[in-house]
Coordinates of C-alpha atoms and ligand atoms in Angstrom, one line a residue:
X1 CA 184.0 124.7 138.1
X2 CA 186.9 127.1 138.2
X3 CA 188.9 127.1 141.4
X4 CA 191.4 129.8 142.0
X5 CA 194.8 128.6 143.3
X6 CA 198.3 129.8 143.9
X7 CA 201.5 128.2 142.6
X8 CA 203.1 125.6 144.9
X9 CA 206.8 125.4 145.3
X10 CA 208.8 122.3 144.1
X11 CA 206.5 120.7 141.5
X12 CA 209.5 119.8 139.4
X13 CA 209.3 116.3 138.0
X14 CA 212.5 114.2 138.6
X15 CA 214.0 111.2 136.9
X16 CA 210.5 109.7 136.7
X17 CA 207.6 112.1 137.3
X18 CA 206.7 114.1 140.4
X19 CA 207.2 112.2 143.6
X20 CA 206.4 113.5 147.1
X21 CA 205.2 112.3 150.4
X22 CA 201.6 111.1 150.1
X23 CA 200.5 113.8 152.6
X24 CA 202.0 116.5 150.4
X25 CA 200.0 115.2 147.4
X26 CA 196.9 115.1 149.6
X27 CA 197.3 118.7 150.7
X28 CA 194.9 121.3 149.3
X29 CA 195.4 122.0 145.7
X30 CA 198.6 120.1 145.3
X31 CA 197.5 117.3 143.0
X32 CA 195.1 119.6 141.3
X33 CA 197.8 122.2 140.5
X34 CA 200.1 119.7 139.1
X35 CA 197.4 118.0 136.9
X36 CA 196.2 121.4 135.6
X37 CA 199.8 122.2 134.8
X38 CA 200.1 119.0 132.8
X39 CA 197.0 119.9 130.8
X40 CA 198.0 123.6 130.4
X41 CA 201.6 122.8 129.4
X42 CA 200.6 120.3 126.7
X43 CA 198.1 122.4 124.8
X44 CA 195.0 121.8 127.0
X45 CA 192.8 118.8 127.4
X46 CA 190.0 119.9 125.1
X47 CA 188.9 117.1 122.9
X48 CA 191.7 114.8 124.0
X49 CA 191.8 111.2 125.2
X50 CA 194.0 109.9 128.0
X51 CA 194.9 106.6 129.7
X52 CA 194.7 106.7 133.5
X53 CA 195.8 104.2 136.2
X54 CA 198.2 103.6 139.0
X55 CA 199.9 101.0 141.1
X56 CA 197.2 100.8 143.7
X57 CA 199.1 102.5 146.5
X58 CA 197.4 104.7 149.2
X59 CA 195.5 107.6 147.6
X60 CA 195.6 105.9 144.2
X61 CA 191.8 105.7 143.8
X62 CA 191.0 109.1 145.3
X63 CA 193.6 110.8 143.0
X64 CA 192.1 109.0 140.0
X65 CA 188.6 110.4 140.8
X66 CA 190.0 113.9 141.1
X67 CA 191.9 113.5 137.8
X68 CA 188.8 112.2 136.0
X69 CA 186.8 115.2 137.2
X70 CA 189.6 117.6 136.2
X71 CA 189.9 116.0 132.7
X72 CA 186.1 116.4 132.3
X73 CA 186.1 120.0 133.3
X74 CA 189.0 120.7 131.0
X75 CA 187.1 119.3 128.1
X76 CA 188.7 115.9 127.5
X77 CA 186.6 113.6 125.3
X78 CA 187.5 110.2 126.8
X79 CA 189.6 108.6 129.6
X80 CA 190.5 104.9 129.5
X81 CA 191.1 103.7 133.1
X82 CA 192.0 100.3 134.5
X83 CA 189.4 98.7 136.8
X84 CA 190.0 99.9 140.4
X85 CA 192.2 102.6 138.9
X86 CA 194.9 99.9 138.5
X87 CA 197.4 99.8 135.6
X88 CA 201.0 98.9 135.6
X89 CA 203.3 101.4 134.0
X90 CA 204.1 99.2 131.0
X91 CA 200.4 98.3 130.6
X92 CA 199.5 102.0 130.6
X93 CA 202.2 102.7 128.0
X94 CA 200.7 99.9 125.8
X95 CA 197.2 101.2 126.2
X96 CA 198.3 104.7 125.1
X97 CA 199.8 103.2 121.9
X98 CA 197.0 100.7 121.3
X99 CA 194.3 103.3 121.5
X100 CA 196.2 106.2 119.9
X101 CA 195.5 108.5 122.9
X102 CA 197.0 111.9 123.5
X103 CA 198.9 110.5 126.5
X104 CA 198.4 109.1 129.9
X105 CA 198.7 109.7 133.6
X106 CA 200.2 107.0 135.8
X107 CA 199.9 107.3 139.6
X108 CA 202.9 105.8 141.2
X109 CA 206.1 106.5 143.1
X110 CA 207.5 103.3 141.5
X111 CA 209.6 101.3 144.0
X112 CA 209.2 103.8 146.8
X113 CA 207.1 102.5 149.7
X114 CA 203.4 103.5 149.8
X115 CA 201.0 104.5 152.6
X116 CA 199.9 107.7 154.3
X117 CA 203.4 108.4 155.6
X118 CA 205.2 107.2 152.5
X119 CA 205.4 108.3 148.9
X120 CA 203.0 109.1 146.1
X121 CA 203.7 110.2 142.5
X122 CA 202.3 111.3 139.2
X123 CA 203.9 110.6 135.8
X124 CA 202.8 112.0 132.5
X125 CA 203.4 110.0 129.3
X126 CA 203.1 111.3 125.8
X127 CA 201.3 110.0 122.8
X128 CA 204.2 107.6 122.0
X129 CA 203.5 105.9 125.4
X130 CA 206.8 107.0 126.9
X131 CA 207.7 109.3 129.7
X132 CA 207.3 113.0 128.9
X133 CA 210.5 114.4 127.4
X134 CA 212.7 116.9 129.3
X135 CA 211.2 119.8 127.3
X136 CA 207.7 118.8 128.3
X137 CA 208.5 118.2 132.0
X138 CA 210.2 121.6 132.0
X139 CA 207.1 123.2 130.5
X140 CA 204.9 121.5 133.2
X141 CA 207.2 122.8 135.9
X142 CA 207.2 126.3 134.5
X143 CA 203.4 126.3 134.3
X144 CA 203.2 125.1 137.9
X145 CA 205.0 128.3 139.0
X146 CA 202.4 130.5 137.3
X147 CA 199.2 128.7 137.7
X148 CA 196.2 130.8 139.0
X149 CA 193.3 128.4 138.6
X150 CA 192.3 124.8 137.9
X151 CA 189.1 123.3 136.6
X152 CA 187.2 120.4 138.2
X153 CA 183.7 119.0 137.4
X154 CA 181.2 119.0 140.2
X155 CA 180.1 115.4 139.5
X156 CA 179.8 112.2 141.5
X157 CA 182.6 109.6 141.6
X158 CA 182.8 107.0 138.8
X159 CA 182.2 103.4 139.9
X160 CA 185.7 102.1 139.1
X161 CA 184.9 98.6 140.1
X162 CA 182.5 98.2 137.1
X163 CA 184.0 97.4 133.7
X164 CA 182.3 99.3 130.9
X165 CA 181.4 102.8 129.8
X166 CA 180.4 105.6 132.2
X167 CA 180.4 109.4 132.0
X168 CA 181.7 112.4 134.0
X169 CA 179.6 115.2 132.6
X170 CA 179.9 114.6 128.8
X171 CA 183.3 112.9 129.1
X172 CA 183.4 109.2 128.4
X173 CA 185.1 107.0 131.0
X174 CA 186.0 103.5 129.8
X175 CA 186.7 101.2 132.7
X176 CA 188.7 98.3 131.3
X177 CA 190.3 95.1 132.5
X178 CA 193.9 96.2 133.3
X179 CA 195.4 92.9 132.3
X180 CA 193.7 91.7 129.1
X181 CA 195.3 93.9 126.4
X182 CA 198.7 93.6 128.0
X183 CA 198.5 89.8 128.2
X184 CA 197.5 89.7 124.5
X185 CA 200.6 91.8 123.6
X186 CA 202.8 89.3 125.5
X187 CA 201.2 86.3 123.8
X188 CA 202.2 87.8 120.5
X189 CA 205.9 88.3 121.5
X190 CA 206.6 85.0 123.2
X191 CA 206.2 81.3 122.5
X192 CA 203.6 80.6 125.1
X193 CA 203.1 76.9 124.1
X194 CA 206.8 76.2 124.5
X195 CA 206.9 77.9 127.9
X196 CA 203.8 76.0 128.9
X197 CA 205.4 72.7 127.9
X198 CA 208.4 73.7 130.1
X199 CA 206.1 74.3 133.1
X200 CA 204.2 71.1 132.5
X201 CA 207.5 69.2 132.5
X202 CA 208.1 70.2 136.1
X203 CA 209.9 73.6 135.7
X204 CA 209.4 75.5 139.0
X205 CA 209.3 79.2 139.4
X206 CA 208.6 81.8 142.1
X207 CA 207.3 85.3 141.1
X208 CA 207.2 87.8 144.0
X209 CA 204.8 90.6 143.2
X210 CA 205.7 92.3 146.5
X211 CA 202.0 93.2 147.1
X212 CA 202.2 95.6 144.2
X213 CA 200.7 96.0 140.8
X214 CA 202.2 93.0 138.9
X215 CA 200.2 90.5 141.0
X216 CA 197.2 90.4 138.7
X217 CA 199.3 90.4 135.6
X218 CA 201.6 87.6 136.7
X219 CA 198.7 85.5 138.0
X220 CA 196.8 85.7 134.7
X221 CA 199.9 85.2 132.5
X222 CA 202.2 82.9 134.4
X223 CA 199.8 80.8 136.3
X224 CA 196.8 81.2 134.0
X225 CA 198.0 81.2 130.5
X226 CA 201.4 79.5 131.0
X227 CA 200.2 76.9 133.4
X228 CA 202.7 77.4 136.2
X229 CA 201.7 75.7 139.5
X230 CA 199.2 77.6 141.6
X231 CA 201.1 79.6 144.2
X232 CA 204.0 80.4 141.8
X233 CA 203.0 84.0 142.2
X234 CA 203.3 85.2 145.8
X235 CA 202.3 88.5 147.4
X236 CA 199.9 88.7 144.5
X237 CA 197.3 91.2 145.8
X238 CA 198.1 94.9 145.3
X239 CA 197.7 96.6 148.7
X240 CA 197.6 100.3 149.5
X241 CA 200.7 100.0 151.7
X242 CA 202.2 97.1 149.8
X243 CA 201.7 95.0 152.9
X244 CA 204.5 97.0 154.5
X245 CA 206.9 95.7 151.8
X246 CA 209.3 97.9 150.1
X247 CA 208.4 97.0 146.5
X248 CA 211.9 97.4 145.1
X249 CA 213.0 94.2 143.4
X250 CA 216.6 94.0 144.5
X251 CA 218.5 91.5 146.7
X252 CA 218.0 93.8 149.7
X253 CA 214.3 94.3 149.5
X254 CA 213.3 91.1 147.8
X255 CA 215.1 89.1 150.5
X256 CA 212.3 86.6 150.9
X257 CA 212.8 85.6 147.2
X258 CA 216.6 85.6 147.6
X259 CA 216.4 83.3 150.6
X260 CA 214.2 80.9 148.7
X261 CA 216.4 80.9 145.6
X262 CA 219.5 80.4 147.6
X263 CA 217.9 77.9 150.0
X264 CA 217.5 74.2 149.7
X265 CA 215.2 72.8 147.0
X266 CA 215.1 76.2 145.3
X267 CA 212.8 76.7 142.3
X268 CA 214.5 76.8 138.8
X269 CA 213.8 80.5 138.3
X270 CA 212.8 83.4 140.5
X271 CA 211.7 86.9 139.7
X272 CA 210.3 90.0 141.4
X273 CA 208.8 93.3 140.2
X274 CA 208.3 96.7 141.7
X275 CA 205.4 98.9 142.8
X276 CA 204.3 99.9 139.3
X277 CA 205.6 96.9 137.4
X278 CA 208.3 98.4 135.3
X279 CA 211.3 96.9 137.2
X280 CA 212.4 93.3 137.4
X281 CA 214.9 91.2 139.2
X282 CA 215.7 87.7 137.9
X283 CA 217.4 85.0 140.0
X284 CA 218.4 81.4 139.1
X285 CA 218.9 78.5 141.5
X286 CA 221.6 79.8 143.8
X287 CA 222.6 82.5 141.3
X288 CA 221.7 86.2 141.1
X289 CA 221.6 87.9 137.7
X290 CA 222.7 91.5 137.8
X291 CA 220.4 93.8 135.8
X292 CA 223.3 94.7 133.5
X293 CA 224.1 91.1 132.8
X294 CA 220.4 90.4 132.3
X295 CA 220.3 93.0 129.6
X296 CA 223.3 91.5 127.9
X297 CA 222.0 88.0 128.1
X298 CA 218.6 89.1 126.8
X299 CA 220.3 90.9 123.9
X300 CA 222.4 87.9 123.0
X301 CA 219.3 85.6 123.1
X302 CA 216.3 87.6 122.2
X303 CA 216.1 86.1 118.7
X304 CA 215.0 82.9 120.3
X305 CA 211.6 84.5 121.0
X306 CA 209.1 84.9 118.1
X307 CA 208.7 88.7 118.6
X308 CA 212.5 89.2 118.1
X309 CA 213.3 86.5 115.5
X310 CA 214.2 89.1 112.9
X311 CA 217.1 90.3 115.2
X312 CA 217.7 93.5 117.1
X313 CA 218.2 96.9 115.6
X314 CA 220.4 98.1 118.4
X315 CA 220.8 98.0 122.2
X316 CA 220.7 101.0 124.4
X317 CA 221.7 101.3 128.1
X318 CA 221.9 104.1 130.5
X319 CA 225.4 105.4 131.1
X320 CA 225.9 103.9 134.6
X321 CA 224.7 100.5 133.4
X322 CA 227.6 98.1 132.8
X323 CA 229.1 97.8 129.3
X324 CA 228.2 94.1 129.0
X325 CA 225.5 94.9 126.5
X326 CA 227.9 96.9 124.3
X327 CA 230.0 93.8 124.0
X328 CA 227.0 91.8 122.7
X329 CA 226.0 94.6 120.3
X330 CA 229.6 94.8 118.9
X331 CA 229.6 91.0 118.4
X332 CA 226.3 91.2 116.6
X333 CA 227.3 94.2 114.5
X334 CA 224.4 96.3 115.8
X335 CA 224.3 99.8 117.3
X336 CA 225.1 100.3 121.0
X337 CA 223.8 103.5 122.6
X338 CA 224.7 105.1 125.9
X339 CA 222.0 107.5 127.4
X340 CA 221.6 109.4 130.6
X341 CA 219.7 107.7 133.5
X342 CA 216.0 107.6 133.1
X343 CA 213.8 105.8 130.6
X344 CA 212.7 109.0 128.8
X345 CA 216.0 109.0 126.9
X346 CA 215.3 105.7 125.2
X347 CA 212.0 106.9 123.6
X348 CA 213.6 108.6 120.6
X349 CA 215.9 105.7 119.9
X350 CA 212.9 103.3 120.0
X351 CA 210.7 105.6 118.0
X352 CA 213.4 106.0 115.3
X353 CA 213.9 102.3 115.1
X354 CA 217.6 102.5 116.2
X355 CA 217.3 100.3 119.3
X356 CA 215.1 97.3 120.0
X357 CA 216.2 96.5 123.6
X358 CA 217.0 99.0 126.4
X359 CA 218.1 98.6 129.9
X360 CA 219.3 100.2 133.1
X361 CA 221.3 98.8 136.0
X362 CA 218.5 99.8 138.3
X363 CA 216.5 96.7 137.4
X364 CA 214.9 98.1 134.3
X365 CA 214.7 96.2 130.9
X366 CA 212.4 96.7 128.0
X367 CA 212.0 96.8 124.3
X368 CA 210.2 98.6 121.5
X369 CA 206.9 96.8 122.4
X370 CA 206.1 99.7 124.7
X371 CA 207.9 102.9 125.7
X372 CA 208.6 102.0 129.3
X373 CA 210.7 99.4 131.0
X374 CA 208.7 96.3 131.6
X375 CA 209.2 93.9 134.4
X376 CA 206.8 91.1 133.4
X377 CA 208.0 91.3 129.8
X378 CA 211.6 90.8 130.9
X379 CA 210.6 87.7 133.0
X380 CA 208.7 86.3 130.0
X381 CA 211.7 86.8 127.7
X382 CA 213.9 84.9 130.2
X383 CA 211.3 82.1 130.4
X384 CA 211.2 81.9 126.6
X385 CA 215.0 81.7 126.4
X386 CA 215.1 79.1 129.2
X387 CA 212.5 77.0 127.3
X388 CA 214.5 77.2 124.1
X389 CA 217.9 76.6 125.5
X390 CA 217.0 74.0 128.1
X391 CA 219.9 75.1 130.3
X392 CA 219.8 76.5 133.8
X393 CA 220.2 80.2 134.5
X394 CA 223.7 79.5 135.9
X395 CA 224.7 77.7 132.7
X396 CA 223.5 80.5 130.5
X397 CA 225.3 83.1 132.6
X398 CA 228.6 81.1 132.6
X399 CA 228.4 80.6 128.9
X400 CA 227.8 84.2 128.4
X401 CA 230.8 85.3 130.4
X402 CA 233.0 82.8 128.7
X403 CA 232.1 84.2 125.4
X404 CA 232.1 88.0 126.2
X405 CA 234.0 88.3 129.4
X406 CA 232.5 89.4 132.7
X407 CA 231.6 93.0 133.8
X408 CA 231.7 92.7 137.5
X409 CA 229.2 95.3 138.7
X410 CA 227.7 96.8 141.8
X411 CA 225.9 100.0 142.9
X412 CA 226.5 101.5 146.3
X413 CA 223.9 104.0 147.5
X414 CA 224.5 106.5 150.3
X415 CA 221.0 107.6 151.2
X416 CA 219.4 110.6 153.0
X417 CA 222.5 112.7 153.0
X418 CA 222.4 116.4 153.8
X419 CA 222.1 118.0 150.3
X420 CA 225.1 120.2 150.7
X421 CA 227.3 117.3 151.8
X422 CA 226.3 115.3 148.7
X423 CA 226.9 118.3 146.5
X424 CA 230.3 118.8 148.0
X425 CA 231.3 115.3 147.1
X426 CA 230.1 115.8 143.6
X427 CA 231.8 119.1 143.2
X428 CA 235.0 117.7 144.7
X429 CA 235.3 114.9 142.1
X430 CA 234.0 117.2 139.3
X431 CA 236.9 119.6 139.9
X432 CA 239.4 116.8 139.6
X433 CA 238.1 115.3 136.4
X434 CA 240.3 117.3 134.0
X435 CA 243.5 116.2 135.7
X436 CA 242.7 112.5 135.9
X437 CA 243.4 111.1 132.4
X438 CA 246.8 109.4 132.4
X439 CA 247.1 109.2 136.1
X440 CA 247.3 105.9 138.1
X441 CA 244.7 105.0 140.7
X442 CA 245.0 101.7 142.6
X443 CA 247.4 100.4 139.9
X444 CA 244.9 101.3 137.1
X445 CA 245.5 104.0 134.4
X446 CA 242.7 106.5 134.0
X447 CA 241.8 106.6 130.3
X448 CA 239.2 109.3 130.4
X449 CA 237.1 111.2 132.9
X450 CA 234.1 113.5 132.3
X451 CA 230.8 114.9 133.4
X452 CA 228.5 112.9 131.1
X453 CA 226.6 114.9 128.5
X454 CA 224.3 113.3 126.0
X455 CA 223.6 114.5 122.6
X456 CA 220.4 112.8 121.3
X457 CA 221.2 111.3 117.9
X458 CA 217.6 111.7 116.8
X459 CA 216.6 115.2 117.8
X460 CA 220.0 116.7 118.6
X461 CA 219.0 117.8 122.1
X462 CA 221.8 117.9 124.6
X463 CA 221.5 116.9 128.2
X464 CA 224.4 117.9 130.4
X465 CA 225.5 117.1 134.0
X466 CA 224.3 113.5 133.8
X467 CA 226.9 111.9 136.1
X468 CA 230.6 111.9 136.7
X469 CA 232.5 109.0 135.1
X470 CA 236.0 107.8 135.3
X471 CA 237.0 105.2 132.8
X472 CA 240.1 103.0 133.2
X473 CA 242.2 101.3 130.6
X474 CA 240.9 97.8 130.1
X475 CA 237.2 98.6 130.4
X476 CA 236.7 99.2 134.2
X477 CA 234.7 102.2 135.3
X478 CA 233.5 104.3 138.2
X479 CA 230.4 106.5 138.0
X480 CA 229.1 108.9 140.6
X481 CA 225.7 110.7 140.4
X482 CA 223.0 112.1 142.5
X483 CA 219.6 110.4 142.5
X484 CA 216.7 112.3 140.9
X485 CA 213.9 110.3 142.5
X486 CA 214.4 110.6 146.2
X487 CA 212.0 112.5 148.4
X488 CA 214.3 113.0 151.4
X489 CA 217.7 114.7 151.4
X490 CA 220.2 113.6 148.7
X491 CA 221.2 110.1 147.6
X492 CA 224.7 109.5 146.1
X493 CA 224.9 106.6 143.8
X494 CA 228.4 105.1 143.2
X495 CA 228.5 102.6 140.3
X496 CA 231.4 100.2 140.2
X497 CA 232.4 98.1 137.2
X498 CA 235.5 95.9 136.6
X499 CA 236.0 94.0 133.4
X500 CA 237.5 90.5 133.4
X501 CA 238.1 89.2 129.9
X502 CA 238.4 85.6 131.0
X503 CA 238.8 82.7 130.7
X504 CA 240.2 82.9 134.2
X505 CA 238.8 85.0 137.0
X506 CA 235.1 84.8 135.9
X507 CA 233.9 83.3 139.1
X508 CA 234.8 85.7 141.9
X509 CA 232.5 87.0 144.5
X510 CA 231.3 90.4 143.2
X511 CA 232.2 92.7 146.0
X512 CA 235.6 91.0 146.3
X513 CA 236.2 91.4 142.6
X514 CA 235.3 95.1 142.9
X515 CA 237.5 95.8 146.0
X516 CA 240.1 97.7 143.9
X517 CA 237.3 99.8 142.4
X518 CA 235.8 100.5 145.8
X519 CA 239.3 101.7 147.0
X520 CA 239.8 103.8 143.9
X521 CA 236.4 105.5 144.4
X522 CA 237.2 106.4 147.9
X523 CA 240.6 107.7 146.8
X524 CA 239.0 109.9 144.1
X525 CA 235.7 111.0 145.7
X526 CA 236.2 110.5 149.4
X527 CA 232.6 109.7 150.0
X528 CA 233.0 108.0 153.3
X529 CA 235.4 110.7 154.6
X530 CA 233.0 113.5 153.6
X531 CA 229.8 111.9 154.8
X532 CA 231.1 110.2 157.9
X533 CA 229.4 107.0 156.8
X534 CA 231.3 103.7 157.1
X535 CA 229.7 102.3 154.0
X536 CA 226.8 102.4 151.7
X537 CA 223.2 102.0 152.9
X538 CA 222.1 99.8 150.0
X539 CA 224.3 97.6 147.8
X540 CA 222.8 96.1 144.6
Ligands
G1P1 C1 216.4 105.7 139.6 C2 217.3 104.8 138.8 C3 217.0 105.0 137.3 C4 215.6 104.8 137.0 C5 214.7 105.7 137.9 C6 213.2 105.4 137.7 O1 216.7 107.0 139.3 O2 218.6 105.0 139.1 O3 217.8 104.2 136.6 O4 215.3 105.2 135.6 O5 215.0 105.4 139.3 O6 212.9 104.1 138.0 P1 217.6 107.9 140.2 O7 217.1 107.9 141.6 O8 219.0 107.3 140.2 O9 217.6 109.3 139.6
ZN2 ZN1 208.8 101.4 138.8

């Protein structure tokens, strides 16, 4: 059935797909226009196969039914969908690759809260399993501004609770177990027997799935296949409103886990994941592992897991992520890559075999096993390393810093700012960048300052305006950029990094260690002065 429609403003995908308030997505024609724009901008759905699933948030199942009917009406041959329309983002990426499909649609606003008054999102991934490139998202946006009609089949809903083959018109719908293929992939990468032995020897863990998508994955893998004690995985049922939790695995939002890990009789290892399962936070007994440090530790130890025994080809990190991983890459004599924020920039490096591990400071780590960051994968790699090294998380971290030095690191977010105020702060610092090299700020000499532009070494494409960075002599840095994932006002992200080579000064409290960087940032960018805020809303 052809339905006439008019273009809708603002369907521009951000850092990670199109995110809007759920009610916006539920408004007439909104989801339909965007889905049709995806099909139209990628050569049509005729004869194609797709993977479909989401993180279970409010409107997930209804949106999936609409997309199935649209795919059918657009001539798609087959859609593989997780039971209950559930698929974590990394599991969807794996299924696209495993089945050689033409791409996939993931329904999620990632770590943003879910519910009728919260957020919803749609991400399109290409045949390599990774987020659509900038060129593709631009084409989708361009199409959304010209769209005049969409196609939708007038057919009954598919029974998504029933595993097996069904049809929408002549299109095949394969409803599959969302966990099975993913669990098999993990089993091939990690030494499950060794980890199982560690658990049976009394190793205790807490995994907080935050009422989001990783619950079923963690239950099956960590409690089921690895034999962790029942109850190891908490908040394990994906709920439409995430049980009111904010499924963002950081010390602020995963405070229950933090309290437990820093409390008495804490488990040996703690972890949490986000709405759609691509993010992770890891915590040891009384010690928090920053995502940048986690990437560096994983890079230095990945060879201990069977899937990475041959060594790494290279390590890639987003520009604001600390340089800790570069130090490991240098020591190992492998490539170190610095990309703009957002997982889509890692795809080419992974496809070309230049990088094996990738990571972002925003609780994202992954490898070439899929083309997304992968929370459960990161947790399993940590478990494999812990099982091999038989040291605590704290001992592993301390040893790492003694060897490579420590990149003290923190991100300060100023949220829901008026857009023009945030732009003024960015413009103010941008205007000063050219004059900064050679000057002193807070007793530190500025070595370089620029508006980061990335030139992709694989396809030569250039992405400009990716964040303002000020690098000081000795390896300390400040980075300032605007968030590309928010749905309200503007969010300024200030990234602070101070390098301590050691052997002294490796044990300071992080915010104290960064105090000079915080002062330098205010001197250079005057965020507090311009916004009238006394400090950041979220510190990670
Ligand atoms: C944020 C993170 C970024 C991550 C993205 C999607 O984007 O900073 O690292 O890739 O979410 O999870 P931002 O809001 O900063 O544009
Ligand atoms: Zn996510």
